[in-house]
Amino acid sequence: MDAVQARTGAEVLLRALKEQGVEVIFGYPGGAVLPIYDALYQQNAIRHILVRHEQAAVHAAEGYARSTGRVGVVLVTSGPGATNAVTGLVDALMDSIPVVCLTGQVPTHLIGNDAFQEADTTGITRPATKHNYLVKRAEDLARVVHEAFYVARSGRPGPVVVDLPKDIVIGQAPYTPAPDAEHRSYRPVTEPDPGQIARAIALLKAAKRPVIYSGGGVINAGPDAAVALQEFVRLTGAPCTSTLMGLGAFPASDPLFLGMLGMHGTYEANLAMHGCDVMLNIGARFDDRVTGRLNAFSPNSRKIHADIDPSSINKNVPVEVPIVGDAGRVLAALIAAWRADPARPDTQALAAWWRQIDAWRGIDCLRFSQATAAGSAIKPQYAVQRLYQMTRALGRDTYISTEVGQHQMWAAQHFRFEQPHHWMTSGGLGTMGYGLPAAMGVQIAHPDALVIDIAGEASILMNIQEMGTLAQYRLPVKVFILNNQYMGMVRQWQELLHGGRYAESYSAALPDFVKLAESFHAVGLRAESVDQLDGVIRTMLEADRAVIADIVVDPKENCFPMIPSGAAHNEMILGPEHADRAAGITDEGLMLV
Amino acid sequence: MANPDPSFRSATISVLVDNEAGVLARVIGLFSGRGYNIDSLTVAAVDASRTHSRINVVTSGTEMVIEQIKAQLDRLVPVHRVADLTREGPHLARELALIKVIGTGNARSEALRLADAFRARVVDATTGSFVFELTGNTDKIDAFLELMGPLGLTEVSRTGVAAIARGTSAITLRPDATHGTDKGSS
């Protein structure tokens, strides 16, 4: 067998990656990983994308993973290479994105000696990863790499670090094929318990005011899970809402869809959550952005929670029916059990519930007023809306990423997602600087697709160096900056909660984004008033290379609706006319982020 | 500090893990990172080949927090089994303490008499000191230490709690541990 054939550790590593189906690595070289780069240089099966910062390598791998359903792979050097990757790793951990990050390490005999570019990578990344490994023996190398992929993609996906001392990758190592490398103990439950499925169906059939609340777990479970979600929602006739991470699993255009819920979710979604009598949470985790004040969260409902991670169940919100399993298999089981159960849902109650929901919809909570006269300031919501309408008219396969802040929420509210895997955003960690490198990873995976990073002028500067990567690989990513000259979400909270004292939230000394784009061999565009917007979007969409479109928007606009921190779903601020509700926030509420 | 939640309780949790580098750090990091209490912690390899270790941790919290601790432990990749001994039936909990008492005269002979009553063994003696070895549950050791306080108690070294279920129920690797599908905590 090949196992006896002498190879270097670096060759064994690449062979294991190939066997895992890896086609692309996002990375940055350095001393400790030189032997791996030398081996990469001598082969053609795996493509290496040279990023400009290791954080961006991880975000790019996340974008690649989230848009393909495959494991994203990162290669960075020891010390600063690994520490720079940490933000990306935590981002992937919080949002359950499968990533394998290979980090260089000083040779085993120098570990612990404060060697040049040494960092305790496994120590630093232990709470930043789903699992991590330090390979200390050559004979463990191939097994550990295969195990890392298994752990990253199984159960609730997440990032896995494999720390590779330089002597291990230079020295000889045996190869073990993948099927021999399963993990000894890690076997997540994926098949739901039939008894719990039956209890869930009994509750849902008897419901008068049901709600189905879906999350990123449905996306992670693959395209079939999204199809199953749609089928189940239609079977039940229940309204469906989604978390930020779950957008796209249920088509936004479907009348059964209430839009996103939570802090900046729609009025109808949040009031439906508040007023429902039975709630099915599938693949979401009752995150604080979603629940608002916990003791006022959906006070009168009986709750069903399906999650692949048992630790997500009963963590924040006690539930009556816990279901541990893969979202796709849970939905398939729910569909089968619903069909097999002769009980009929209460259609009269359901019709009354929908009348109530339609009344809430009538509030039109996402409305904004855009002055149309030439020279009028562009409302950020309008910019996203036009971007959505014009990309939709093009009919191209379109992927959207975002940075973090107001623009992210406006994108989630006004860009309507019809399919899963087309929306990349940093939900759990809220990482400014995520969007551009994530878009880069998406474009690598989908070279012919239209990939747009909806950004803010502050966030984009956090990983702006990746414009160089776009240029090098001719990636036609479009960066659509909603430029309000503020860290908008910070400014909004300062306005509503801190007496309008705008401490350090003004984006002073901004670059000229048009010239900045041009200096990176990209197209630079700017729209300063509403009459220029469509032209700029059209030029951006027609460009065959990277674009930065600097959309100068109304700097005072706030993101509504909003559930202020520490408030309940039925205490939403719908617009500036309710802004005084924020003044009623308790000290306890102020403490919350 | 009294906790108003009536479900606040102590829990002795045994965790069977792969005996690999960093596994204890993972468990401790989980407790500190998520703000759980550790009242006692012991760890040692428990099989002849030293491939598995057993961690016994005594913690406290509301019922919801303790369920969360168990779920969080169970999702650590090198963890095989998590058992809540306090909840799953009668169990034995023991720790060992080495206790140095320095004194002369009446205090010294009183210390020796009490040690005898507690079945503490004298494992070292000089004309001015004893080292007692005492095994028992935490309450017994606490009680002995309290009595030794005025009698010259100078230094204490305790192992922390080792615990095991009474009767036939056992926390072992499942026979299907290498190919099975479940990783439950029962």
XYZ file of N, CA and C in Angstrom, chain A residues 311 315, chain B residues 29-36 68 72 75:
39
model
N -26.640 21.198 23.016
C -26.363 22.279 23.964
C -27.080 23.568 23.581
N -30.934 26.275 26.316
C -29.832 27.132 26.772
C -30.374 28.486 27.219
N -11.334 25.131 30.337
C -11.639 26.333 29.545
C -13.134 26.489 29.328
N -13.822 25.369 29.159
C -15.279 25.421 29.004
C -15.930 26.018 30.250
N -15.472 25.569 31.431
C -16.055 26.068 32.679
C -15.737 27.552 32.877
N -14.475 27.937 32.657
C -14.142 29.351 32.892
C -14.749 30.237 31.809
N -14.696 29.768 30.560
C -15.206 30.593 29.457
C -16.692 30.847 29.546
N -17.441 29.902 30.098
C -18.896 30.062 30.162
C -19.377 30.424 31.565
N -18.424 30.641 32.460
C -18.788 31.153 33.782
C -19.423 30.125 34.702
N -19.095 28.847 34.517
C -19.619 27.822 35.420
C -18.681 27.681 36.620
N -27.068 22.447 30.950
C -26.250 23.107 29.935
C -24.785 22.666 30.057
N -22.787 20.924 27.113
C -21.558 21.542 26.595
C -20.381 20.570 26.694
N -20.498 17.909 23.940
C -20.190 18.263 22.550
C -18.701 18.466 22.324
